[in-house]
Amino acid sequence: MTGEAPTEHDRTPAEWWRTAVIYQIYPRSFADANGDGMGDLAGITGRLPALHDLGIDAIWLSPFYTSPQHDAGYDVADYCDVDPIFGTLADFDTLQHTAHELGIRVIVDLVPNHSSSAHPWFQAALAAPEGSAERAHYIFREGKGQHGEFPPNNWESVFGGNAWTRLTNPDGTPGQWYLHLFDTTQPDFDWDNPWVRAQFRGVLRFWLDRGADGFRVDVAHGMIKAAGLPDYTPPVEGGSMGGATVTEPGIIAEWAETAPYWAQGGVHEIYRDWRLVLDEYPGERILAAEAWVDPLSHVAEWVRPDEMHQAFNFAYLETPWGGPTLRRVIDDSLTAFSAVGAPSTWVLSNHDVVRHASRLALTAENLQGHGIGPKTAGLPDTVVGLQRARAATALMLALPGSSYLYQGEELGLPEVIDLPDASREDPTWFRTNGERYGRDGCRVPLPWESAAPSYGFGPTSASWLPQPAEWGTLARDAQEGVPGSTLELYKLALRLRREHALGLGAVDWLAGFGDPIVHFRNGGVVVVANTGTEPIELPAGELLLTSEPLAGRTLPGDTTAWLRA
Ligand code: GLC
């Protein structure tokens, strides 16, 4: 580390989020300070210098709140406290303070669509009679059929199975049903109820007062449901969250447009209200939407000037590796977001999808968005996957706007495919009786030191999901300072991106190559990404970065180069 680390005050606060590289930390799997096999906040604090060295601008922490962990913390039982497995509020304050000292901003995860069924608000609703104010905080309805024995409508849970669960009254008779778009332990709030809105304004203020720099908003397309909760059958090819298995950007747009539980116009009123709260605070606090809607022009509605600041670009994440598809999604993204004055974001991996070092080597058929496992047909070639992932990241980090990284991608970690069934925890796995593998394979604890127990994830060999034996060679210390390692590639790309202010730039497409070559200039840098199989000769210009070592000036397939313009 150098002595000239920027502090928070050195950095220009003006619209930092337009160009920021935001690193997602999944607290369960980042670093474990107390050796119980589960990551924790103190573990994160201890490893922040490594993230400073990497060269990121902000971290986004997936949920660390009080939670029974039925959906790995996305089932929140107290929005204003830390679960004991992760530590305490004091640990959060230390983490945030340390991050700010290092010039790293801290974004927390807000889960407003649903709470945990263990939340006191839901428990109060269960204890209160039908028609009570407490029940009106959530979505309770009478069942259909003579005795209310059928669910109120035909909606399915994102995790598989029915989206409704029936209560049993205290006297043992069956009662009302409640809606849960996700697990049975994640009841949906009724956002038409002003009481719910008031509670969440309070939650925002709680974290803003503590100094949080913003919120990643979970399921930001799901909070309002169509009046009357009409029946709806999603298309078979629909992905789990209303995005889809896209083979070309933008081709499957209907589901999110028509599902009575996604992308209802009423959500925008909520974000306008939140924006007013955030704008009361100094220092450019931000809202980032997880909104799985298509097409990008629709996503852009979430980031109109009086709403959120950023929205995840899942169309980009879902775009297959190929010249025409990438050029199109880049153009569509820049056009759609700039039309509302927002930066585009870019992302290749997160805690819900197959890691891109594996995904980019999958074919459209096995890219179902439901995870991959030992029985998946056509498992990815790990060598091809990693090479494409490095090339894809080198392309992404040269694009103007803000980029999201997911912990471990800087080590080139692949999806873990052969987790023992008994270790799996994703509710998707249970709710589909193992038909869908779900997301555990991208959540395996990180390797830090090749020779340490649990590869340095924690001080013991414990790790809540088993780490593959090969991960020793991918550990951070095995890549640190090693020319050509994935870690050094990320560091170089992030440094050059900052030096050349690529986040503030623009994409000027350049000609000269065939379809598989993505070729553009962003300010002082020319980017050439070869998504094909045929090598090409690079144009003139000093080589600044290559995603693989080159022989001379020949750029092989699945490789990206940056040249000085
Ligand atoms: C979001 C989260 C995912 C979670 C779901 C329900 O999609 O990213 O991990 O399971 O919401 O909260």
JSON list of C-alpha atoms in Angstrom, two decimals, residues 67-140:
[
{"chain": "A", "resi": 67, "resn": "SER", "atom": "CA", "xyz": [-32.18, -12.86, 10.76]},
{"chain": "A", "resi": 68, "resn": "PRO", "atom": "CA", "xyz": [-33.01, -16.55, 11.10]},
{"chain": "A", "resi": 69, "resn": "GLN", "atom": "CA", "xyz": [-30.98, -16.96, 7.86]},
{"chain": "A", "resi": 70, "resn": "HIS", "atom": "CA", "xyz": [-33.61, -18.88, 5.93]},
{"chain": "A", "resi": 71, "resn": "ASP", "atom": "CA", "xyz": [-32.58, -16.88, 2.87]},
{"chain": "A", "resi": 72, "resn": "ALA", "atom": "CA", "xyz": [-29.03, -16.10, 3.97]},
{"chain": "A", "resi": 73, "resn": "GLY", "atom": "CA", "xyz": [-30.07, -12.87, 5.67]},
{"chain": "A", "resi": 74, "resn": "TYR", "atom": "CA", "xyz": [-32.51, -11.59, 3.02]},
{"chain": "A", "resi": 75, "resn": "ASP", "atom": "CA", "xyz": [-35.09, -12.55, 5.64]},
{"chain": "A", "resi": 76, "resn": "VAL", "atom": "CA", "xyz": [-34.71, -9.66, 8.07]},
{"chain": "A", "resi": 77, "resn": "ALA", "atom": "CA", "xyz": [-36.07, -9.86, 11.62]},
{"chain": "A", "resi": 78, "resn": "ASP", "atom": "CA", "xyz": [-34.70, -6.48, 12.74]},
{"chain": "A", "resi": 79, "resn": "TYR", "atom": "CA", "xyz": [-33.75, -3.83, 10.18]},
{"chain": "A", "resi": 80, "resn": "CYS", "atom": "CA", "xyz": [-31.80, -1.82, 12.72]},
{"chain": "A", "resi": 81, "resn": "ASP", "atom": "CA", "xyz": [-29.53, -4.36, 14.34]},
{"chain": "A", "resi": 82, "resn": "VAL", "atom": "CA", "xyz": [-26.74, -6.79, 13.51]},
{"chain": "A", "resi": 83, "resn": "ASP", "atom": "CA", "xyz": [-27.24, -10.53, 13.77]},
{"chain": "A", "resi": 84, "resn": "PRO", "atom": "CA", "xyz": [-25.01, -12.04, 16.47]},
{"chain": "A", "resi": 85, "resn": "ILE", "atom": "CA", "xyz": [-23.47, -14.37, 13.87]},
{"chain": "A", "resi": 86, "resn": "PHE", "atom": "CA", "xyz": [-22.04, -11.25, 12.20]},
{"chain": "A", "resi": 87, "resn": "GLY", "atom": "CA", "xyz": [-21.29, -9.21, 15.32]},
{"chain": "A", "resi": 88, "resn": "THR", "atom": "CA", "xyz": [-22.79, -6.06, 16.80]},
{"chain": "A", "resi": 89, "resn": "LEU", "atom": "CA", "xyz": [-23.70, -2.53, 15.80]},
{"chain": "A", "resi": 90, "resn": "ALA", "atom": "CA", "xyz": [-20.39, -1.45, 17.31]},
{"chain": "A", "resi": 91, "resn": "ASP", "atom": "CA", "xyz": [-18.66, -3.83, 14.86]},
{"chain": "A", "resi": 92, "resn": "PHE", "atom": "CA", "xyz": [-20.56, -2.17, 12.03]},
{"chain": "A", "resi": 93, "resn": "ASP", "atom": "CA", "xyz": [-19.43, 1.26, 13.22]},
{"chain": "A", "resi": 94, "resn": "THR", "atom": "CA", "xyz": [-15.82, 0.08, 13.32]},
{"chain": "A", "resi": 95, "resn": "LEU", "atom": "CA", "xyz": [-16.10, -1.40, 9.85]},
{"chain": "A", "resi": 96, "resn": "GLN", "atom": "CA", "xyz": [-17.60, 1.76, 8.45]},
{"chain": "A", "resi": 97, "resn": "HIS", "atom": "CA", "xyz": [-15.09, 4.00, 10.17]},
{"chain": "A", "resi": 98, "resn": "THR", "atom": "CA", "xyz": [-12.18, 1.90, 8.90]},
{"chain": "A", "resi": 99, "resn": "ALA", "atom": "CA", "xyz": [-13.59, 1.90, 5.38]},
{"chain": "A", "resi": 100, "resn": "HIS", "atom": "CA", "xyz": [-14.06, 5.66, 5.40]},
{"chain": "A", "resi": 101, "resn": "GLU", "atom": "CA", "xyz": [-10.49, 6.15, 6.63]},
{"chain": "A", "resi": 102, "resn": "LEU", "atom": "CA", "xyz": [-9.37, 4.15, 3.60]},
{"chain": "A", "resi": 103, "resn": "GLY", "atom": "CA", "xyz": [-11.53, 6.25, 1.28]},
{"chain": "A", "resi": 104, "resn": "ILE", "atom": "CA", "xyz": [-14.01, 3.42, 0.73]},
{"chain": "A", "resi": 105, "resn": "ARG", "atom": "CA", "xyz": [-17.72, 4.21, 0.88]},
{"chain": "A", "resi": 106, "resn": "VAL", "atom": "CA", "xyz": [-20.17, 1.81, 2.49]},
{"chain": "A", "resi": 107, "resn": "ILE", "atom": "CA", "xyz": [-23.51, 0.82, 0.98]},
{"chain": "A", "resi": 108, "resn": "VAL", "atom": "CA", "xyz": [-25.87, -1.36, 2.97]},
{"chain": "A", "resi": 109, "resn": "ASP", "atom": "CA", "xyz": [-28.59, -3.65, 1.67]},
{"chain": "A", "resi": 110, "resn": "LEU", "atom": "CA", "xyz": [-32.21, -2.72, 2.25]},
{"chain": "A", "resi": 111, "resn": "VAL", "atom": "CA", "xyz": [-34.81, -5.49, 1.97]},
{"chain": "A", "resi": 112, "resn": "PRO", "atom": "CA", "xyz": [-38.18, -3.72, 1.80]},
{"chain": "A", "resi": 113, "resn": "ASN", "atom": "CA", "xyz": [-40.36, -6.14, -0.18]},
{"chain": "A", "resi": 114, "resn": "HIS", "atom": "CA", "xyz": [-40.65, -8.60, 2.68]},
{"chain": "A", "resi": 115, "resn": "SER", "atom": "CA", "xyz": [-39.45, -9.19, 6.21]},
{"chain": "A", "resi": 116, "resn": "SER", "atom": "CA", "xyz": [-38.66, -12.42, 7.97]},
{"chain": "A", "resi": 117, "resn": "SER", "atom": "CA", "xyz": [-41.65, -14.23, 9.43]},
{"chain": "A", "resi": 118, "resn": "ALA", "atom": "CA", "xyz": [-39.72, -13.91, 12.70]},
{"chain": "A", "resi": 119, "resn": "HIS", "atom": "CA", "xyz": [-39.95, -10.11, 12.54]},
{"chain": "A", "resi": 120, "resn": "PRO", "atom": "CA", "xyz": [-42.00, -8.76, 15.49]},
{"chain": "A", "resi": 121, "resn": "TRP", "atom": "CA", "xyz": [-44.29, -7.00, 12.98]},
{"chain": "A", "resi": 122, "resn": "PHE", "atom": "CA", "xyz": [-45.23, -10.30, 11.37]},
{"chain": "A", "resi": 123, "resn": "GLN", "atom": "CA", "xyz": [-45.48, -12.06, 14.71]},
{"chain": "A", "resi": 124, "resn": "ALA", "atom": "CA", "xyz": [-47.86, -9.31, 15.84]},
{"chain": "A", "resi": 125, "resn": "ALA", "atom": "CA", "xyz": [-49.88, -9.82, 12.67]},
{"chain": "A", "resi": 126, "resn": "LEU", "atom": "CA", "xyz": [-50.17, -13.52, 13.39]},
{"chain": "A", "resi": 127, "resn": "ALA", "atom": "CA", "xyz": [-51.30, -12.84, 16.95]},
{"chain": "A", "resi": 128, "resn": "ALA", "atom": "CA", "xyz": [-53.86, -10.24, 15.87]},
{"chain": "A", "resi": 129, "resn": "PRO", "atom": "CA", "xyz": [-57.29, -11.07, 14.48]},
{"chain": "A", "resi": 130, "resn": "GLU", "atom": "CA", "xyz": [-58.25, -11.03, 10.82]},
{"chain": "A", "resi": 131, "resn": "GLY", "atom": "CA", "xyz": [-58.94, -7.52, 9.61]},
{"chain": "A", "resi": 132, "resn": "SER", "atom": "CA", "xyz": [-56.70, -5.96, 12.29]},
{"chain": "A", "resi": 133, "resn": "ALA", "atom": "CA", "xyz": [-54.25, -3.12, 11.72]},
{"chain": "A", "resi": 134, "resn": "GLU", "atom": "CA", "xyz": [-51.37, -5.54, 12.36]},
{"chain": "A", "resi": 135, "resn": "ARG", "atom": "CA", "xyz": [-52.47, -7.90, 9.61]},
{"chain": "A", "resi": 136, "resn": "ALA", "atom": "CA", "xyz": [-52.77, -4.93, 7.24]},
{"chain": "A", "resi": 137, "resn": "HIS", "atom": "CA", "xyz": [-48.98, -4.49, 7.34]},
{"chain": "A", "resi": 138, "resn": "TYR", "atom": "CA", "xyz": [-48.65, -7.63, 5.24]},
{"chain": "A", "resi": 139, "resn": "ILE", "atom": "CA", "xyz": [-50.79, -9.22, 2.53]},
{"chain": "A", "resi": 140, "resn": "PHE", "atom": "CA", "xyz": [-53.30, -11.56, 4.17]}
]
